Tab-separated table of N, CA and C in Angstrom:
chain	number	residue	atom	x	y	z
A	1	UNK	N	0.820	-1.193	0.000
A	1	UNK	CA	0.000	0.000	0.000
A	1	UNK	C	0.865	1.257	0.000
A	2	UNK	N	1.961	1.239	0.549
A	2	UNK	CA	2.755	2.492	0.671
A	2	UNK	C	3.679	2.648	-0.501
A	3	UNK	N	3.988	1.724	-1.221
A	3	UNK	CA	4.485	2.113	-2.483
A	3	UNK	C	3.300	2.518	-3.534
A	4	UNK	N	1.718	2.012	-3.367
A	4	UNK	CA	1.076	2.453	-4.504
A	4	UNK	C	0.639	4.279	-4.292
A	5	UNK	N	0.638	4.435	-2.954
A	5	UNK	CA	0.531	5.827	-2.593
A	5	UNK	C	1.527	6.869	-3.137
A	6	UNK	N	2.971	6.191	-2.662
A	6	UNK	CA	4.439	6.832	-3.054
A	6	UNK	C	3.578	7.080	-5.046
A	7	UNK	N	3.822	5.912	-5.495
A	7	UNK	CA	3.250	6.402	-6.799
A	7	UNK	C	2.739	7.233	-7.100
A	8	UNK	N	1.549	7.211	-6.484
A	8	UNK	CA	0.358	8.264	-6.558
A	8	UNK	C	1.157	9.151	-6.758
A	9	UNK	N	1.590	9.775	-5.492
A	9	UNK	CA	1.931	11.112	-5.534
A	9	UNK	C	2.816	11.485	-6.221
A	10	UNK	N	4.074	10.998	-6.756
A	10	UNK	CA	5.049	11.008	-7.933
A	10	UNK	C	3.974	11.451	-8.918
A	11	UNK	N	2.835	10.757	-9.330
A	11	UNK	CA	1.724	11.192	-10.725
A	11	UNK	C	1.235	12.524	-10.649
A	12	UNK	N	0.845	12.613	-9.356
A	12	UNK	CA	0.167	13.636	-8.957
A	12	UNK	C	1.438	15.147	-8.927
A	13	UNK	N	2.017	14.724	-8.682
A	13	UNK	CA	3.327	16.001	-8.525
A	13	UNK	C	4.033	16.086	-9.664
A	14	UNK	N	4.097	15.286	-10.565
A	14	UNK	CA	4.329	15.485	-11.690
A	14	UNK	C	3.468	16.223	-13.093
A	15	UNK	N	2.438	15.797	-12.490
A	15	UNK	CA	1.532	16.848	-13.248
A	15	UNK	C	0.873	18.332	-13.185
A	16	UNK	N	1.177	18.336	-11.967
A	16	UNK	CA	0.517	19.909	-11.043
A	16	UNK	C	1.738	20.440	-11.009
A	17	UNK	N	2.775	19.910	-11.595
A	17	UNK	CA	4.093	20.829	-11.578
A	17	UNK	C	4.271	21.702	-12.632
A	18	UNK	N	3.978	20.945	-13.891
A	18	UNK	CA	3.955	21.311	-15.150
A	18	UNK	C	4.073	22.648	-15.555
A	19	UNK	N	5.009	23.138	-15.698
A	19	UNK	CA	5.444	24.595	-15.882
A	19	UNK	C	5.839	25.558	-15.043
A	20	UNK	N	5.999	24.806	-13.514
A	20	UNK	CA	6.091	25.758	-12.444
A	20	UNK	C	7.719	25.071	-12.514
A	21	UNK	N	8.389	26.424	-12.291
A	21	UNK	CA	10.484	26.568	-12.306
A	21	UNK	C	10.493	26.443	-10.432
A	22	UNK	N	11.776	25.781	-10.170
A	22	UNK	CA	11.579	25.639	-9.057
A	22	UNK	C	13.815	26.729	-8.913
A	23	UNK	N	13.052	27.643	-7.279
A	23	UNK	CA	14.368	28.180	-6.902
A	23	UNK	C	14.838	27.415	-5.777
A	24	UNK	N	16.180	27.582	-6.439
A	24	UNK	CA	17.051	27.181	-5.180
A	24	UNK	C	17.126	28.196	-4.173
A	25	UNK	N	16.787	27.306	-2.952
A	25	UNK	CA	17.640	28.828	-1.990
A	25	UNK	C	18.994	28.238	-1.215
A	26	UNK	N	19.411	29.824	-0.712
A	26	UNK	CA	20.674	29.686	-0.093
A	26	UNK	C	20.199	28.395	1.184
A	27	UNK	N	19.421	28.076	2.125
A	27	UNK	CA	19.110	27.519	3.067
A	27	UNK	C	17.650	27.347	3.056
A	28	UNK	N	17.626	26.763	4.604
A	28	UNK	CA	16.558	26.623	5.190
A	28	UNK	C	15.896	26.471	6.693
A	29	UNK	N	14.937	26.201	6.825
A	29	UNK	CA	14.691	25.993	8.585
A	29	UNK	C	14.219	24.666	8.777
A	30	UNK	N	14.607	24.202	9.681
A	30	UNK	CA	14.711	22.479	10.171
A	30	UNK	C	14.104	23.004	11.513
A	31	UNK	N	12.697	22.240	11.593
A	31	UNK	CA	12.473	22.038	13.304
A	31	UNK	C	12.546	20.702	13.452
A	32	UNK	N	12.542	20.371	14.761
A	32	UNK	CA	13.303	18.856	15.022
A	32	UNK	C	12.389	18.537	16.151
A	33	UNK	N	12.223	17.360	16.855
A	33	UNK	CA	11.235	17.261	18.243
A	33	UNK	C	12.023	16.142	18.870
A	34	UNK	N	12.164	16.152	19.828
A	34	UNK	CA	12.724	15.463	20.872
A	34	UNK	C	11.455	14.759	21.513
A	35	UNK	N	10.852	13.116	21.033
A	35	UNK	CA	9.858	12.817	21.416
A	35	UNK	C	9.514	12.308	23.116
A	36	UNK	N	10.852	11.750	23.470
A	36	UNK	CA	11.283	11.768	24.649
A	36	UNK	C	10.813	12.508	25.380
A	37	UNK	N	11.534	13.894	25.154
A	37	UNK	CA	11.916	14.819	26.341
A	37	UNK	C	10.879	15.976	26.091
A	38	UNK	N	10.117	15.741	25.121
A	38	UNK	CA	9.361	16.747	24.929
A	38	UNK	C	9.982	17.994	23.981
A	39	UNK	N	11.227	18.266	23.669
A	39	UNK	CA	12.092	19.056	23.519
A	39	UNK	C	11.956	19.241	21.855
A	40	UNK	N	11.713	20.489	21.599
A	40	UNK	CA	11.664	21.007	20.032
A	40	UNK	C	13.022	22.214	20.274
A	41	UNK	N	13.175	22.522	18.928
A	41	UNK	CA	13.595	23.813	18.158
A	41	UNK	C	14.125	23.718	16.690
A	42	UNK	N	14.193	24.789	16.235
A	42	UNK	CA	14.545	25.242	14.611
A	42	UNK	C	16.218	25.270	14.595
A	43	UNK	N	16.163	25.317	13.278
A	43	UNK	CA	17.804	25.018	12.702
A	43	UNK	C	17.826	26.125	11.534
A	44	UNK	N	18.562	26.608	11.238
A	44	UNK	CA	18.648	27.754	10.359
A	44	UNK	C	19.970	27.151	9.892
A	45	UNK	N	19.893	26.320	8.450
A	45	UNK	CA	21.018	25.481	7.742
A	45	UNK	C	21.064	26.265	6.533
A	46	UNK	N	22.125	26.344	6.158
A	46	UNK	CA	23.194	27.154	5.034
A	46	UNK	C	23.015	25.870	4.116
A	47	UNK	N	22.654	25.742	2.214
A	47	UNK	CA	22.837	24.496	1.616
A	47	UNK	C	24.284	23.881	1.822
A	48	UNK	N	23.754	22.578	2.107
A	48	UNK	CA	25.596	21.937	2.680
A	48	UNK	C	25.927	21.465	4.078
A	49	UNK	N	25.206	22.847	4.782
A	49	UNK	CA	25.420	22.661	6.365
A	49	UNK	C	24.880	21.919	7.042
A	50	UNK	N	25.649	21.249	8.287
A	50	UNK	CA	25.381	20.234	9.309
A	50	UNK	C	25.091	20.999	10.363
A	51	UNK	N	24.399	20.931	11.361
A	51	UNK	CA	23.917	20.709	12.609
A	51	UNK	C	23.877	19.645	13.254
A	52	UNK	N	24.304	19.128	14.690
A	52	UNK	CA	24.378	18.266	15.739
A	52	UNK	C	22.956	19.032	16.753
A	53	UNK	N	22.579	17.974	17.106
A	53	UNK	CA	21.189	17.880	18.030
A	53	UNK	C	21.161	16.490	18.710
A	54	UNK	N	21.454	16.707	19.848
A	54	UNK	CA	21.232	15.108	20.183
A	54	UNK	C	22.359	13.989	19.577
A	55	UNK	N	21.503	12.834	19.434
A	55	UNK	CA	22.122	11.486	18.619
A	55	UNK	C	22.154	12.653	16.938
A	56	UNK	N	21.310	13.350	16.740
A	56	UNK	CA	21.489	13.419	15.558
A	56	UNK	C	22.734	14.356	14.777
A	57	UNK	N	22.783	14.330	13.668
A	57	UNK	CA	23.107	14.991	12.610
A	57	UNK	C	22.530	15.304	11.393
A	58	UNK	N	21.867	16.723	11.242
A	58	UNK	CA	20.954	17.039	10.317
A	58	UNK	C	21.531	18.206	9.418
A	59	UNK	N	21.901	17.193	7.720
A	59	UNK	CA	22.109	18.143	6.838
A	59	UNK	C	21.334	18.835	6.136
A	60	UNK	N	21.571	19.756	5.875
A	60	UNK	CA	20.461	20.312	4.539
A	60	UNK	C	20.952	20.209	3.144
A	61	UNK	N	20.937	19.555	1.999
A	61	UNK	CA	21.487	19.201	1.092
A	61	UNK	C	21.126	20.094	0.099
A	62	UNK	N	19.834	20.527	0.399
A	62	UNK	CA	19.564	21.470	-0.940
A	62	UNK	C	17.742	22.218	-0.365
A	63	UNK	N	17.491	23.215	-0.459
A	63	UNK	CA	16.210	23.854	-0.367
A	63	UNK	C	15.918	24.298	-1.389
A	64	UNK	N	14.489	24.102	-2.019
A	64	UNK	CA	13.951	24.555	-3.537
A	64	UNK	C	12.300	24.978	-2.885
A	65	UNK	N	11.899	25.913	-3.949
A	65	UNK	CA	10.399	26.076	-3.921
A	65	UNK	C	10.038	26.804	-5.317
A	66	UNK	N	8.784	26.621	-5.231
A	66	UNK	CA	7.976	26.752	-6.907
A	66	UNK	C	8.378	28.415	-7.036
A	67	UNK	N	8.861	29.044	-8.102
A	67	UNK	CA	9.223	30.403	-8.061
A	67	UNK	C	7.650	31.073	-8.273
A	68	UNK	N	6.614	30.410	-8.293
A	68	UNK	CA	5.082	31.546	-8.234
A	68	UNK	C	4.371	31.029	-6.756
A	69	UNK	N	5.048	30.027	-5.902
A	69	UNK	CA	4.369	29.928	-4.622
A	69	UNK	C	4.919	30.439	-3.323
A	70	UNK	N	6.374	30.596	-3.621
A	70	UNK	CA	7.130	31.223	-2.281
A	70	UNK	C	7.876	29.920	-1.108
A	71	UNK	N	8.531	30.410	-0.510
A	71	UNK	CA	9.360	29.844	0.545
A	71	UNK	C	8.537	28.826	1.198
A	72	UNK	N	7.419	29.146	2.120
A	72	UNK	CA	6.985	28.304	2.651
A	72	UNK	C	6.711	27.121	2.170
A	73	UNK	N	6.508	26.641	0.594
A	73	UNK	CA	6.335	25.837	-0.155
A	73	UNK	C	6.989	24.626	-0.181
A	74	UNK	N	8.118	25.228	0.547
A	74	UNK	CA	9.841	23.911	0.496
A	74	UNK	C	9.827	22.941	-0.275
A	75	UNK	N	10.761	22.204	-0.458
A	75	UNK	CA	11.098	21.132	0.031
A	75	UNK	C	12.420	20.846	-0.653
A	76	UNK	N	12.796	19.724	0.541
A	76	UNK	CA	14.042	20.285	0.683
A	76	UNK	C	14.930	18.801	1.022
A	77	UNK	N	16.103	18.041	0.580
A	77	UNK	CA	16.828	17.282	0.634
A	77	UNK	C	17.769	16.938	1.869
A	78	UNK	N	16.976	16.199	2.900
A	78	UNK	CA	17.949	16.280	3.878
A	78	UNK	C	18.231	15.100	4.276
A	79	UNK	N	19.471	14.828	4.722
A	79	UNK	CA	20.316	13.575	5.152
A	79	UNK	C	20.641	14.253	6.764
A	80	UNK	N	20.033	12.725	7.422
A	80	UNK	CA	20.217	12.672	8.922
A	80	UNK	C	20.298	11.588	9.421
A	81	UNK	N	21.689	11.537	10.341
A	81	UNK	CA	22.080	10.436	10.585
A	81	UNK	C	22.637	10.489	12.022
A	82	UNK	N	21.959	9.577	12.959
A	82	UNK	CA	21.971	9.032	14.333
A	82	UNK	C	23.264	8.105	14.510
A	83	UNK	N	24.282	8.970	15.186
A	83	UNK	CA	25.339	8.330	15.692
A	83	UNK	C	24.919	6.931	16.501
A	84	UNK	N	24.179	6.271	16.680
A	84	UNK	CA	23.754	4.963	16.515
A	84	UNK	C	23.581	3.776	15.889
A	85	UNK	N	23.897	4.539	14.551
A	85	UNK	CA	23.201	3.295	13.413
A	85	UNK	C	24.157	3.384	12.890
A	86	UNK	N	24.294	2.564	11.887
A	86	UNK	CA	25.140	2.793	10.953
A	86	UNK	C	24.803	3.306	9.265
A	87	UNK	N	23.573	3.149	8.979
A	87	UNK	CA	22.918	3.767	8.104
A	87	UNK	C	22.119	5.425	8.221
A	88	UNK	N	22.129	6.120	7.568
A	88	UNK	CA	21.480	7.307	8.141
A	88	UNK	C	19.614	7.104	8.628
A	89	UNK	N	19.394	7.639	9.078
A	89	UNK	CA	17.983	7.839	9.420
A	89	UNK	C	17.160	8.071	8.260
A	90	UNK	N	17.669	9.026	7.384
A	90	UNK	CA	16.990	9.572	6.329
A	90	UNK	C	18.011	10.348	5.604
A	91	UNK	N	17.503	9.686	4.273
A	91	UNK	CA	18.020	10.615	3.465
A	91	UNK	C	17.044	10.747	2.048
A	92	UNK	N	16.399	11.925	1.701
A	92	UNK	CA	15.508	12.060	0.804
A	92	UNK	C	14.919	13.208	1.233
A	93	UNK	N	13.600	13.483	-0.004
A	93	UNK	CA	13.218	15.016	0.007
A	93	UNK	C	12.034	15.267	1.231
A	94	UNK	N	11.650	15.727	1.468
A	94	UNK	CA	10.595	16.459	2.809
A	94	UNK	C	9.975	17.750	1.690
A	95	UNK	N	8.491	17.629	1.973
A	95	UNK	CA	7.868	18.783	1.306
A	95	UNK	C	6.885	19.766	2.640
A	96	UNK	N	7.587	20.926	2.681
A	96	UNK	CA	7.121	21.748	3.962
A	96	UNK	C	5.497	21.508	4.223
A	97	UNK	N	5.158	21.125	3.309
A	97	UNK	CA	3.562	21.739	3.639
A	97	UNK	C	2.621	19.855	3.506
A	98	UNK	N	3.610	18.975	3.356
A	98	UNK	CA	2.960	17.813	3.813
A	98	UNK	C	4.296	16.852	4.077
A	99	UNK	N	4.978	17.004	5.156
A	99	UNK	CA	5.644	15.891	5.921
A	99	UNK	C	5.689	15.049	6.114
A	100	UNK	N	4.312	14.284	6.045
A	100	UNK	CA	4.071	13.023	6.322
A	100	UNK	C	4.446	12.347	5.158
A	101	UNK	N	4.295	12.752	4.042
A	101	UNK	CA	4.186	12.090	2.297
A	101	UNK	C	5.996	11.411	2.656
A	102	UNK	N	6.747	11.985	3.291
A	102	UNK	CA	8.068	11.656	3.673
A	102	UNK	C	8.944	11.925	4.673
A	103	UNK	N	8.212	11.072	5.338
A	103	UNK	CA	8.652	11.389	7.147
A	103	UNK	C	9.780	10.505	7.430
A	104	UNK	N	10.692	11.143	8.428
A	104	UNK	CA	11.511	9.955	8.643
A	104	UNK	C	10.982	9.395	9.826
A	105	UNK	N	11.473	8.279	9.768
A	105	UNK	CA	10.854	6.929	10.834
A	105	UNK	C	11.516	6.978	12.137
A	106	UNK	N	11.719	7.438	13.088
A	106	UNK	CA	12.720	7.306	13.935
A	106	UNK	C	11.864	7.425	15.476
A	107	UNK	N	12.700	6.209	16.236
A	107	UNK	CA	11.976	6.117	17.490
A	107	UNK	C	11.986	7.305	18.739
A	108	UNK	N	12.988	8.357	18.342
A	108	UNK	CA	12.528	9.080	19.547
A	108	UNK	C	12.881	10.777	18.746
A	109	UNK	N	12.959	10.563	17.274
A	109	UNK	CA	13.185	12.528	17.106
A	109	UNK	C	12.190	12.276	15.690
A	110	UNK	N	11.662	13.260	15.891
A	110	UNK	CA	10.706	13.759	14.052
A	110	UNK	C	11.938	15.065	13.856
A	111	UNK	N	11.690	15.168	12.603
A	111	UNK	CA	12.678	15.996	11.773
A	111	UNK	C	11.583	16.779	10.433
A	112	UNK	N	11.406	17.647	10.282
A	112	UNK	CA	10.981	18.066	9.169
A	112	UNK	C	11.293	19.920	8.624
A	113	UNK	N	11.156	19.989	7.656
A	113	UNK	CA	10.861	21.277	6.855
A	113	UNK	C	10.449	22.101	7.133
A	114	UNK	N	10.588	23.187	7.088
A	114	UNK	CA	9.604	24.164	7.709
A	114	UNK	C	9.283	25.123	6.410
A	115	UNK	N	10.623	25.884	6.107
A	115	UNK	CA	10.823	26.597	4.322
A	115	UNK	C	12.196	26.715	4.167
A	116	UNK	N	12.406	27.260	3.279
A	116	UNK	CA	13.418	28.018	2.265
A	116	UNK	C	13.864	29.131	2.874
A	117	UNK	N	15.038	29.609	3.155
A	117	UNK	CA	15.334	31.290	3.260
A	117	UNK	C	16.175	31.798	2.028
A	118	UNK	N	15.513	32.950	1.991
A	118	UNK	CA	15.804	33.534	0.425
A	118	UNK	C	16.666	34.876	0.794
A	119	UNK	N	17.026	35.200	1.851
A	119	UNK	CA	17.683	36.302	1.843
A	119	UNK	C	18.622	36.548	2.463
């Protein structure tokens, strides 16, 4: 079921894209949750840049948004990886305005998108 969905939405985003240019931005904002401890906050990542939080390590690989919808739109390429594992946690795109479509799985931190900073 979760790959015919993944599909879906590949169809679906491929077609509602259709002519919309997408900008890169210099960065972005990462909020993070500490499911544990209760514990949130934001990350203000430079494309490229790492942040340490915890077990984690959260890159931002790249921030883009539709150039007629604006920043909040994101989404954005991030690799995060829990000095625990030996594989990263995640690595793939996050879209600000539905998270769930590509959430990472992890037993005690959520990680997601917030937008783009353009200036």
């Amino acid at each position: 079921m979760n790959r015919l969905s993944v599909a879906v939405l590949a169809v679906f985003c491929a077609t509602s894209a259709v002519g919309q240019t997408a900008v890169a931005a210099r960065g972005g904002v990462v909020r993070w949750l500490d499911k544990v401890s209760g514990e949130t906050g934001d990350l203000e990542l430079s494309r490229g840049q790492s942040a340490q939080n915890g077990r984690l390590t959260i890159q931002l690989d790249e921030c883009r948004y539709p150039s007629d919808e604006g920043p909040s739109e994101a989404y954005a390429h991030l690799t995060i990886l829990d000095r625990l594992m030996e594989e990263p946690a995640f690595s793939g795109w996050m879209i600000a305005t539905s998270p769930a479509l590509s959430a990472m799985d992890h037993s005690r931190y959520d990680v997601w998108i917030l937008r783009c900073i353009t200036d």
